[in-house]
Coordinates of N, CA and C and ligand atoms in Angstrom, one line a residue:
M1 N 25.4 -5.2 -2.0 CA 24.6 -5.2 -0.8 C 23.1 -5.3 -1.2
K2 N 22.4 -6.1 -0.4 CA 20.9 -6.3 -0.8 C 20.2 -5.0 -0.5
N3 N 19.2 -4.7 -1.4 CA 18.3 -3.6 -1.1 C 17.5 -3.9 0.1
V4 N 17.4 -3.0 1.1 CA 16.6 -3.2 2.2 C 15.3 -2.4 2.0
W5 N 14.2 -3.0 2.2 CA 12.9 -2.3 2.0 C 12.7 -1.3 3.2
R6 N 12.2 -0.2 2.8 CA 11.8 0.8 3.8 C 10.4 1.3 3.4
P7 N 9.6 1.6 4.4 CA 8.2 2.1 4.1 C 8.2 3.4 3.3
T8 N 7.2 3.4 2.4 CA 7.1 4.7 1.7 C 5.8 5.4 2.1
L9 N 5.0 4.7 2.9 CA 3.7 5.4 3.4 C 3.9 5.8 4.8
T10 N 3.2 6.8 5.2 CA 3.2 7.2 6.7 C 2.3 6.2 7.3
T11 N 2.4 6.1 8.7 CA 1.5 5.2 9.4 C 0.0 5.5 9.2
K12 N -0.3 6.8 9.1 CA -1.7 7.3 8.9 C -2.2 6.8 7.5
E13 N -1.3 6.9 6.5 CA -1.7 6.5 5.2 C -1.9 5.0 5.2
A14 N -1.0 4.3 5.8 CA -1.1 2.8 5.8 C -2.4 2.4 6.5
L15 N -2.7 3.0 7.7 CA -4.0 2.7 8.4 C -5.2 2.9 7.5
A16 N -5.1 4.0 6.7 CA -6.3 4.3 5.8 C -6.4 3.3 4.8
V17 N -5.4 2.6 4.4 CA -5.4 1.6 3.3 C -5.9 0.3 3.9
C18 N -5.3 -0.2 4.9 CA -5.5 -1.6 5.3 C -6.1 -1.8 6.7
G19 N -6.4 -0.7 7.3 CA -6.9 -0.8 8.7 C -5.8 -1.2 9.7
S20 N -6.2 -1.3 10.9 CA -5.2 -1.5 12.0 C -4.7 -3.0 12.0
L21 N -3.6 -3.3 12.6 CA -3.2 -4.6 12.9 C -4.1 -5.1 14.1
S22 N -4.2 -6.4 14.3 CA -4.9 -6.8 15.5 C -3.9 -7.1 16.6
N23 N -4.4 -7.3 17.8 CA -3.5 -7.4 18.9 C -3.8 -8.5 19.8
P24 N -3.7 -9.8 19.3 CA -4.1 -10.9 20.1 C -3.3 -11.0 21.4
S25 N -4.0 -11.1 22.5 CA -3.3 -11.0 23.8 C -2.4 -12.1 24.1
K26 N -2.6 -13.3 23.4 CA -1.7 -14.4 23.7 C -0.4 -14.3 23.1
M27 N -0.3 -13.5 22.0 CA 0.9 -13.6 21.1 C 2.0 -12.6 21.5
P28 N 3.2 -12.8 21.0 CA 4.3 -11.9 21.3 C 4.3 -10.7 20.4
G29 N 3.4 -10.6 19.4 CA 3.4 -9.5 18.5 C 2.0 -9.3 17.9
H30 N 1.9 -8.5 16.9 CA 0.6 -8.2 16.4 C 0.1 -9.3 15.4
G31 N -1.1 -9.2 15.0 CA -1.7 -10.1 14.0 C -2.5 -9.3 13.0
Y32 N -3.2 -10.1 12.1 CA -4.1 -9.4 11.2 C -5.4 -10.3 11.1
A33 N -6.5 -9.7 11.7 CA -7.7 -10.5 11.8 C -8.7 -10.1 10.8
L34 N -9.3 -11.1 10.1 CA -10.4 -10.9 9.2 C -11.6 -11.6 9.8
P35 N -12.8 -11.2 9.3 CA -14.0 -11.8 9.9 C -14.1 -13.3 9.7
A36 N -14.3 -14.1 10.8 CA -14.3 -15.5 10.7 C -15.5 -16.0 9.8
Q37 N -16.5 -15.1 9.8 CA -17.7 -15.5 9.0 C -17.4 -15.5 7.5
R38 N -16.2 -14.9 7.1 CA -15.8 -14.8 5.7 C -14.9 -16.0 5.3
C39 N -14.6 -16.9 6.3 CA -13.7 -18.0 6.0 C -14.4 -18.8 4.9
R40 N -13.7 -19.1 3.8 CA -14.3 -19.9 2.7 C -14.7 -21.3 3.2
L41 N -13.7 -22.0 3.7 CA -14.0 -23.4 4.1 C -14.5 -23.4 5.5
G42 N -13.9 -22.6 6.4 CA -14.3 -22.6 7.8 C -15.8 -22.3 8.0
S43 N -16.4 -21.4 7.2 CA -17.8 -21.1 7.4 C -18.7 -22.3 7.1
L44 N -18.2 -23.3 6.3 CA -19.0 -24.5 6.1 C -18.7 -25.5 7.2
L45 N -17.4 -25.6 7.5 CA -17.0 -26.5 8.6 C -17.7 -26.2 9.9
E46 N -17.9 -24.9 10.1 CA -18.5 -24.4 11.4 C -19.9 -25.1 11.6
L47 N -20.5 -25.5 10.6 CA -21.9 -26.1 10.7 C -21.8 -27.6 11.2
I48 N -20.6 -28.1 11.2 CA -20.5 -29.5 11.4 C -19.9 -29.8 12.8
P49 N -20.6 -30.4 13.7 CA -20.1 -30.8 15.0 C -18.8 -31.6 14.8
K50 N -17.9 -31.6 15.8 CA -16.6 -32.3 15.7 C -15.6 -31.6 14.9
T51 N -15.9 -30.6 14.2 CA -14.9 -29.8 13.5 C -14.4 -28.7 14.5
V52 N -13.1 -28.3 14.3 CA -12.5 -27.3 15.1 C -13.3 -26.0 14.9
C53 N -13.7 -25.7 13.7 CA -14.4 -24.5 13.4 C -15.8 -24.4 14.2
H54 N -16.4 -25.5 14.5 CA -17.6 -25.5 15.2 C -17.5 -24.8 16.6
Y55 N -16.2 -24.8 17.1 CA -16.0 -24.2 18.4 C -15.1 -23.0 18.3
C56 N -15.1 -22.4 17.1 CA -14.2 -21.3 16.8 C -14.4 -20.1 17.8
Y57 N -13.3 -19.7 18.5 CA -13.4 -18.6 19.4 C -13.7 -17.3 18.7
A58 N -13.3 -17.2 17.4 CA -13.5 -15.9 16.7 C -14.9 -15.7 16.2
L59 N -15.8 -16.7 16.5 CA -17.2 -16.5 16.2 C -18.0 -16.2 17.5
R60 N -17.2 -15.9 18.5 CA -17.9 -15.7 19.9 C -17.2 -14.5 20.6
G61 N -17.7 -14.2 21.7 CA -17.1 -13.2 22.6 C -16.8 -11.9 22.0
R62 N -15.6 -11.4 22.3 CA -15.3 -10.0 21.9 C -15.2 -9.8 20.4
Y63 N -15.0 -10.9 19.7 CA -15.0 -10.8 18.2 C -16.4 -10.4 17.7
L64 N -17.4 -10.4 18.5 CA -18.7 -10.0 18.0 C -19.0 -8.6 18.4
F65 N -18.1 -7.9 19.2 CA -18.4 -6.5 19.5 C -18.4 -5.7 18.2
P66 N -19.4 -4.8 18.1 CA -19.5 -4.0 16.9 C -18.2 -3.4 16.4
A67 N -17.4 -2.8 17.3 CA -16.2 -2.1 16.9 C -15.2 -3.1 16.3
V68 N -15.1 -4.3 16.9 CA -14.2 -5.3 16.5 C -14.6 -5.8 15.1
K69 N -16.0 -6.1 15.0 CA -16.5 -6.5 13.7 C -16.2 -5.5 12.6
A70 N -16.4 -4.3 12.9 CA -16.2 -3.2 11.9 C -14.8 -3.1 11.5
A71 N -13.8 -3.3 12.4 CA -12.4 -3.3 12.1 C -12.1 -4.4 11.2
M72 N -12.6 -5.6 11.4 CA -12.3 -6.8 10.6 C -12.9 -6.6 9.2
E73 N -14.1 -6.0 9.1 CA -14.7 -5.8 7.8 C -13.9 -4.8 7.0
K74 N -13.4 -3.8 7.7 CA -12.6 -2.8 7.0 C -11.3 -3.5 6.4
R75 N -10.7 -4.4 7.2 CA -9.6 -5.1 6.7 C -9.9 -6.0 5.5
F76 N -11.1 -6.6 5.6 CA -11.5 -7.6 4.6 C -11.7 -6.8 3.3
S77 N -12.4 -5.6 3.4 CA -12.6 -4.9 2.1 C -11.4 -4.2 1.5
S78 N -10.3 -4.2 2.3 CA -9.1 -3.6 1.8 C -8.2 -4.5 1.1
L79 N -8.5 -5.8 1.1 CA -7.6 -6.8 0.5 C -7.3 -6.6 -0.9
S80 N -8.3 -6.0 -1.6 CA -8.1 -5.8 -3.1 C -7.3 -4.5 -3.4
D81 N -7.0 -3.7 -2.4 CA -6.4 -2.5 -2.6 C -4.9 -2.7 -3.1
P82 N -4.5 -2.1 -4.2 CA -3.2 -2.3 -4.7 C -2.1 -1.9 -3.8
R83 N -2.4 -1.1 -2.8 CA -1.4 -0.6 -1.8 C -1.4 -1.5 -0.6
W84 N -2.1 -2.6 -0.6 CA -2.3 -3.4 0.6 C -0.9 -3.9 1.1
V85 N -0.1 -4.5 0.3 CA 1.2 -5.0 0.7 C 2.1 -3.9 1.3
E86 N 2.1 -2.8 0.7 CA 2.9 -1.7 1.2 C 2.4 -1.2 2.5
A87 N 1.1 -1.2 2.6 CA 0.5 -0.6 3.9 C 0.7 -1.6 5.0
V88 N 0.4 -2.9 4.8 CA 0.6 -3.9 5.9 C 2.0 -4.0 6.3
S89 N 2.9 -4.0 5.3 CA 4.4 -4.1 5.6 C 4.8 -2.9 6.4
T90 N 4.2 -1.7 6.1 CA 4.6 -0.5 6.8 C 4.2 -0.6 8.3
L91 N 3.0 -1.1 8.5 CA 2.5 -1.2 9.9 C 3.3 -2.2 10.7
I92 N 3.6 -3.3 10.1 CA 4.4 -4.4 10.8 C 5.8 -3.8 11.1
Y93 N 6.4 -3.2 10.1 CA 7.8 -2.6 10.2 C 7.8 -1.6 11.3
R94 N 6.8 -0.8 11.4 CA 6.8 0.3 12.4 C 6.4 -0.3 13.8
S95 N 5.8 -1.4 13.8 CA 5.4 -2.0 15.1 C 6.7 -2.5 15.9
G96 N 7.7 -2.8 15.1 CA 9.0 -3.3 15.7 C 8.8 -4.8 16.1
D97 N 7.7 -5.4 15.7 CA 7.5 -6.9 16.0 C 8.5 -7.7 15.3
R98 N 8.9 -8.8 16.0 CA 9.8 -9.8 15.3 C 9.0 -11.1 15.0
H99 N 7.8 -11.2 15.6 CA 6.9 -12.3 15.3 C 5.5 -11.8 15.0
F100 N 5.0 -12.3 13.9 CA 3.7 -11.8 13.5 C 2.8 -13.0 13.1
R101 N 1.5 -12.9 13.5 CA 0.6 -14.0 13.2 C -0.4 -13.5 12.2
W102 N -0.5 -14.2 11.1 CA -1.7 -13.9 10.2 C -2.9 -14.6 10.8
H103 N -4.0 -13.9 10.8 CA -5.3 -14.4 11.0 C -5.5 -15.1 12.3
D104 N -5.5 -14.3 13.4 CA -6.0 -14.8 14.6 C -7.5 -14.9 14.5
S105 N -8.1 -14.4 13.5 CA -9.4 -14.7 13.1 C -9.4 -14.6 11.5
G106 N -10.2 -15.6 10.9 CA -10.3 -15.5 9.4 C -9.2 -16.4 8.8
D107 N -9.2 -16.4 7.5 CA -8.3 -17.2 6.7 C -8.0 -16.6 5.3
I108 N -7.2 -17.3 4.6 CA -6.8 -16.8 3.2 C -8.1 -16.8 2.3
Q109 N -8.2 -15.7 1.6 CA -9.4 -15.6 0.8 C -9.2 -16.0 -0.7
S110 N -8.0 -16.0 -1.2 CA -7.8 -16.3 -2.6 C -6.3 -16.5 -2.8
L111 N -6.0 -17.0 -4.0 CA -4.5 -17.1 -4.4 C -3.9 -15.7 -4.4
E112 N -4.6 -14.7 -4.8 CA -4.1 -13.4 -4.8 C -3.8 -12.9 -3.4
H113 N -4.7 -13.2 -2.5 CA -4.4 -12.8 -1.1 C -3.2 -13.5 -0.6
L114 N -3.0 -14.8 -0.9 CA -1.8 -15.5 -0.5 C -0.6 -14.8 -1.0
R115 N -0.6 -14.5 -2.3 CA 0.6 -13.9 -2.9 C 0.9 -12.6 -2.2
K116 N -0.1 -11.8 -1.8 CA 0.2 -10.6 -1.0 C 0.8 -10.9 0.3
I117 N 0.3 -11.9 1.0 CA 0.9 -12.2 2.3 C 2.4 -12.6 2.1
I118 N 2.7 -13.4 1.0 CA 4.0 -13.8 0.7 C 4.9 -12.6 0.4
A119 N 4.3 -11.6 -0.3 CA 5.1 -10.4 -0.7 C 5.5 -9.6 0.6
V120 N 4.6 -9.6 1.6 CA 4.9 -8.9 2.8 C 6.1 -9.6 3.5
S121 N 6.0 -11.0 3.5 CA 7.1 -11.7 4.1 C 8.4 -11.5 3.5
W122 N 8.5 -11.4 2.2 CA 9.7 -11.1 1.5 C 10.2 -9.7 1.8
K123 N 9.3 -8.7 2.0 CA 9.8 -7.4 2.3 C 10.4 -7.3 3.7
L124 N 10.0 -8.2 4.6 CA 10.4 -8.0 6.0 C 11.1 -9.3 6.5
P125 N 12.3 -9.5 6.0 CA 13.0 -10.8 6.3 C 13.3 -11.0 7.8
R126 N 13.3 -9.9 8.5 CA 13.7 -10.0 9.9 C 12.5 -10.4 10.8
V127 N 11.3 -10.4 10.2 CA 10.1 -10.8 11.0 C 9.8 -12.2 10.7
K128 N 9.5 -13.0 11.7 CA 9.0 -14.4 11.5 C 7.5 -14.3 11.4
F129 N 6.9 -14.9 10.4 CA 5.5 -15.0 10.1 C 4.9 -16.4 10.3
W130 N 3.8 -16.4 11.0 CA 3.1 -17.7 11.1 C 1.7 -17.6 10.4
L131 N 1.5 -18.5 9.5 CA 0.2 -18.5 8.7 C -0.5 -19.8 9.0
P132 N -1.4 -19.9 10.0 CA -2.2 -21.1 10.1 C -3.3 -21.0 9.1
T133 N -3.6 -22.1 8.5 CA -4.7 -22.1 7.5 C -5.3 -23.4 7.3
R134 N -6.6 -23.3 6.8 CA -7.3 -24.5 6.4 C -7.4 -24.5 4.9
E135 N -6.9 -23.5 4.2 CA -7.0 -23.4 2.8 C -5.9 -24.1 2.1
Y136 N -5.8 -25.4 2.3 CA -4.7 -26.2 1.8 C -4.7 -26.1 0.2
Q137 N -5.9 -26.0 -0.4 CA -5.9 -26.0 -1.8 C -5.3 -24.8 -2.4
T138 N -5.4 -23.7 -1.8 CA -4.8 -22.4 -2.3 C -3.3 -22.5 -2.1
I139 N -2.8 -23.0 -1.0 CA -1.4 -23.1 -0.8 C -0.8 -24.1 -1.8
E140 N -1.5 -25.3 -2.0 CA -1.0 -26.3 -2.9 C -1.0 -25.8 -4.4
A141 N -2.0 -25.0 -4.7 CA -2.1 -24.4 -6.1 C -0.9 -23.5 -6.3
Y142 N -0.6 -22.7 -5.3 CA 0.6 -21.8 -5.3 C 1.9 -22.7 -5.5
R143 N 2.0 -23.7 -4.7 CA 3.2 -24.5 -4.8 C 3.3 -25.3 -6.1
R144 N 2.2 -25.7 -6.7 CA 2.2 -26.4 -8.0 C 2.7 -25.4 -9.1
M145 N 2.5 -24.2 -8.9 CA 3.0 -23.2 -9.8 C 4.4 -22.7 -9.5
C146 N 5.1 -23.6 -8.7 CA 6.5 -23.3 -8.3 C 6.6 -22.1 -7.5
G147 N 5.6 -21.7 -6.8 CA 5.7 -20.6 -5.9 C 6.5 -21.0 -4.7
I148 N 7.4 -20.0 -4.3 CA 8.3 -20.3 -3.2 C 7.7 -19.7 -1.9
I149 N 7.8 -20.5 -0.8 CA 7.4 -20.0 0.5 C 8.6 -19.4 1.2
P150 N 8.6 -18.1 1.5 CA 9.8 -17.5 2.0 C 10.3 -18.2 3.3
P151 N 11.6 -18.2 3.6 CA 12.1 -18.9 4.8 C 11.5 -18.4 6.1
N152 N 11.1 -17.1 6.1 CA 10.6 -16.5 7.4 C 9.1 -16.6 7.5
L153 N 8.5 -17.5 6.6 CA 7.0 -17.7 6.7 C 6.8 -19.2 7.0
C154 N 6.1 -19.4 8.2 CA 5.7 -20.8 8.5 C 4.3 -21.0 8.2
V155 N 4.0 -21.6 7.1 CA 2.6 -22.0 6.7 C 2.3 -23.3 7.5
R156 N 1.3 -23.3 8.3 CA 1.0 -24.4 9.1 C -0.5 -24.8 8.8
Y157 N -0.6 -26.0 8.3 CA -2.0 -26.5 8.0 C -2.7 -27.0 9.3
S158 N -3.9 -26.5 9.5 CA -4.7 -26.8 10.6 C -5.6 -28.0 10.3
A159 N -5.6 -29.1 11.2 CA -6.5 -30.2 11.0 C -7.9 -29.7 11.2
H160 N -8.8 -30.2 10.4 CA -10.2 -29.7 10.4 C -11.0 -30.3 11.6
V161 N -10.7 -31.6 11.9 CA -11.6 -32.3 12.8 C -10.9 -32.5 14.1
I162 N -11.6 -32.3 15.2 CA -11.0 -32.5 16.6 C -10.6 -34.0 16.7
D163 N -9.5 -34.2 17.3 CA -8.9 -35.5 17.5 C -8.5 -36.3 16.2
A164 N -8.6 -35.6 15.1 CA -8.2 -36.3 13.8 C -6.7 -36.3 13.7
P165 N -6.2 -37.2 12.8 CA -4.7 -37.3 12.6 C -4.2 -36.0 11.9
P166 N -3.0 -35.6 12.1 CA -2.5 -34.4 11.5 C -2.4 -34.6 9.9
P167 N -2.7 -33.5 9.2 CA -2.6 -33.6 7.7 C -1.1 -33.5 7.2
L168 N -0.4 -34.5 7.5 CA 1.1 -34.5 7.2 C 1.4 -34.7 5.7
Q169 N 0.4 -35.2 5.0 CA 0.7 -35.6 3.6 C 1.2 -34.6 2.7
Y170 N 1.1 -33.3 3.1 CA 1.5 -32.2 2.2 C 3.0 -31.8 2.5
G171 N 3.5 -32.3 3.6 CA 4.9 -32.0 3.9 C 5.2 -30.7 4.5
L172 N 4.1 -30.0 4.9 CA 4.2 -28.7 5.6 C 4.0 -28.9 7.1
P173 N 4.4 -28.0 8.0 CA 4.0 -28.1 9.4 C 2.5 -28.1 9.6
V174 N 2.1 -28.7 10.6 CA 0.6 -28.8 10.9 C 0.3 -28.5 12.3
S175 N -1.0 -28.3 12.6 CA -1.5 -28.3 14.0 C -2.8 -29.1 14.1
T176 N -3.0 -29.7 15.3 CA -4.2 -30.4 15.6 C -4.8 -29.9 16.8
V177 N -6.0 -30.3 17.0 CA -6.8 -29.9 18.3 C -7.3 -31.2 18.9
S178 N -7.0 -31.4 20.2 CA -7.5 -32.6 20.9 C -8.4 -32.2 22.0
S179 N -9.4 -33.1 22.1 CA -10.4 -32.9 23.2 C -9.9 -33.2 24.6
Y180 N -8.9 -34.1 24.6 CA -8.3 -34.5 25.9 C -6.8 -34.7 25.6
P181 N -5.9 -34.4 26.6 CA -4.5 -34.5 26.4 C -4.1 -35.9 25.8
E182 N -4.7 -37.0 26.3 CA -4.3 -38.3 25.8 C -4.6 -38.6 24.4
K183 N -5.4 -37.7 23.8 CA -5.7 -37.9 22.3 C -4.7 -37.1 21.4
A184 N -3.8 -36.4 22.0 CA -2.8 -35.7 21.2 C -1.9 -36.7 20.4
P185 N -1.7 -36.5 19.1 CA -0.8 -37.4 18.4 C 0.6 -37.5 19.0
A186 N 1.2 -38.7 18.8 CA 2.5 -38.9 19.4 C 3.5 -37.9 18.7
G187 N 4.5 -37.5 19.5 CA 5.6 -36.7 19.0 C 5.2 -35.2 18.7
T188 N 4.1 -34.8 19.2 CA 3.7 -33.4 19.0 C 4.3 -32.4 20.0
H189 N 4.4 -31.2 19.6 CA 4.6 -30.1 20.6 C 3.3 -29.7 21.1
R190 N 3.0 -29.9 22.4 CA 1.7 -29.5 22.9 C 1.8 -28.1 23.5
C191 N 0.8 -27.3 23.0 CA 0.8 -25.9 23.4 C 0.4 -25.9 24.9
R192 N 1.2 -25.1 25.7 CA 1.0 -25.0 27.1 C 0.5 -23.6 27.5
A193 N 0.1 -22.9 26.6 CA -0.2 -21.5 26.9 C -1.3 -21.4 28.0
A194 N -2.3 -22.3 27.9 CA -3.4 -22.3 28.8 C -2.9 -22.5 30.3
K195 N -1.8 -23.1 30.4 CA -1.2 -23.3 31.8 C -0.4 -22.1 32.3
H196 N -0.2 -21.1 31.3 CA 0.7 -20.0 31.7 C -0.1 -18.7 31.4
G197 N -1.3 -18.6 31.9 CA -2.0 -17.4 31.7 C -2.5 -17.1 30.3
N198 N -2.5 -18.2 29.5 CA -3.0 -18.1 28.1 C -2.1 -17.1 27.3
V199 N -0.9 -17.1 27.5 CA 0.1 -16.4 26.7 C 1.2 -17.3 26.2
C200 N 1.8 -16.9 25.1 CA 2.9 -17.7 24.6 C 4.2 -17.7 25.5
G201 N 4.3 -16.6 26.2 CA 5.6 -16.4 27.0 C 6.8 -16.5 26.0
R202 N 7.7 -17.4 26.3 CA 8.9 -17.5 25.5 C 8.8 -18.5 24.4
C203 N 7.7 -19.2 24.3 CA 7.5 -20.2 23.3 C 7.2 -19.6 21.9
R204 N 7.9 -20.1 20.9 CA 7.7 -19.6 19.5 C 7.5 -20.7 18.6
A205 N 7.0 -21.9 19.1 CA 7.0 -23.1 18.3 C 6.1 -22.9 17.1
C206 N 5.0 -22.2 17.1 CA 4.2 -22.0 16.0 C 4.9 -21.4 14.8
W207 N 5.9 -20.6 15.0 CA 6.6 -19.9 14.0 C 7.8 -20.7 13.4
D208 N 8.0 -21.9 14.1 CA 9.2 -22.7 13.8 C 8.9 -23.8 12.8
R209 N 9.4 -23.7 11.6 CA 9.1 -24.7 10.6 C 9.6 -26.1 10.9
Q210 N 10.6 -26.1 11.9 CA 11.2 -27.4 12.3 C 10.2 -28.1 13.2
V211 N 9.3 -27.4 13.8 CA 8.3 -28.0 14.7 C 7.1 -28.5 13.8
K212 N 7.1 -29.8 13.5 CA 6.2 -30.3 12.5 C 4.8 -30.3 12.9
I213 N 4.5 -30.7 14.2 CA 3.2 -30.9 14.7 C 3.0 -30.1 16.0
I214 N 2.0 -29.3 16.0 CA 1.6 -28.6 17.3 C 0.2 -29.1 17.6
N215 N 0.1 -29.3 18.9 CA -1.3 -29.8 19.3 C -1.8 -28.8 20.3
F216 N -3.1 -28.3 20.0 CA -3.8 -27.4 20.9 C -4.9 -28.2 21.7
P217 N -5.0 -27.9 22.9 CA -6.2 -28.4 23.6 C -7.5 -27.7 23.2
L218 N -8.5 -28.5 23.0 CA -9.8 -27.8 22.6 C -10.2 -26.9 23.7
K219 N -10.6 -25.7 23.3 CA -11.1 -24.7 24.3 C -12.6 -25.0 24.4
W220 N -13.0 -25.6 25.5 CA -14.5 -25.9 25.6 C -15.2 -24.6 25.8
P221 N -16.3 -24.4 25.1 CA -17.2 -23.3 25.3 C -17.7 -23.4 26.8
S222 N -18.2 -22.3 27.3 CA -18.6 -22.3 28.7 C -19.8 -23.2 29.0
S223 N -20.6 -23.5 28.0 CA -21.7 -24.4 28.3 C -21.2 -25.9 28.1
T224 N -22.1 -26.8 28.4 CA -21.7 -28.2 28.3 C -21.9 -28.7 26.8
F225 N -20.8 -29.4 26.3 CA -20.9 -30.0 25.0 C -20.6 -31.5 25.0
R226 N -21.1 -32.1 24.0 CA -20.8 -33.5 23.8 C -20.0 -33.7 22.6
I227 N -18.8 -34.3 22.7 CA -18.1 -34.5 21.4 C -17.8 -35.9 21.2
T228 N -17.2 -36.6 22.2 CA -16.7 -37.9 21.9 C -17.5 -38.9 22.8
G229 N -18.7 -38.5 23.1 CA -19.5 -39.4 24.0 C -19.3 -39.1 25.4
R230 N -18.2 -38.4 25.8 CA -18.0 -37.9 27.2 C -18.5 -36.6 27.3
E231 N -19.2 -36.4 28.4 CA -19.8 -35.1 28.6 C -18.9 -34.2 29.5
V232 N -18.7 -33.0 29.1 CA -17.7 -32.2 29.8 C -18.5 -31.0 30.4
G233 N -18.3 -30.8 31.7 CA -19.1 -29.7 32.4 C -18.4 -28.4 32.3
K234 N -18.9 -27.4 32.9 CA -18.4 -26.1 32.9 C -17.1 -26.1 33.7
Ligands
SF4_1 S1 2.6 -23.6 20.9 FE1 3.8 -21.9 21.7 S2 3.9 -20.3 20.2 FE2 2.2 -21.7 19.6 S3 0.3 -20.8 20.6 FE3 1.2 -22.3 22.1 S4 2.5 -21.1 23.4 FE4 2.2 -19.8 21.5

């Protein structure tokens, strides 16, 4: 019989190590949010109009509240803690979630960070994990070293540029963002959360490795922006 992992830390001990899980309102379970300002690639892309990061929701709104920023910084500084895997696994295990999203804000910081995320996935085979990322190079480095992606982890590469073709060349699931529905690539699963109160409801497409391309509508900021030559009002 396979050894089943059980937490060795109390919830209080785990919280002291890795901080709290995040609670993205759209999702069916918890997440783990890091400061978007710490994104290695995203913080550069954010400076470039037409990139998805330029419109990143995690650089705005409630993500800028001092308490939220402090919680994300605490998580960020905990990544090097040797008990991080045990602590995060403990919190997810105790949450009872069956679906977990990495990084409703932020992204992978290093190969070591990726290895830790993968270790959490191996510990919790009954949980489905979704890891959206722009850090293709880190994932590809891991794969070149014959690293295995656990079956319960859906690594999904995010296209960097709005209306750009999906980055399918790596053979992993992907997501794209379109400024208008007609610009969504053919054959994609289009996210309809915005039409249903901005929640996933029963949809779990992002966690499903068989769903190769997911398309998100661009969330226009409240002010008027110009992206494709068409001006869009409030
Ligand atoms: S595609 Fe489905 S699972 Fe993904 S964010 Fe949209 S509603 Fe949620």
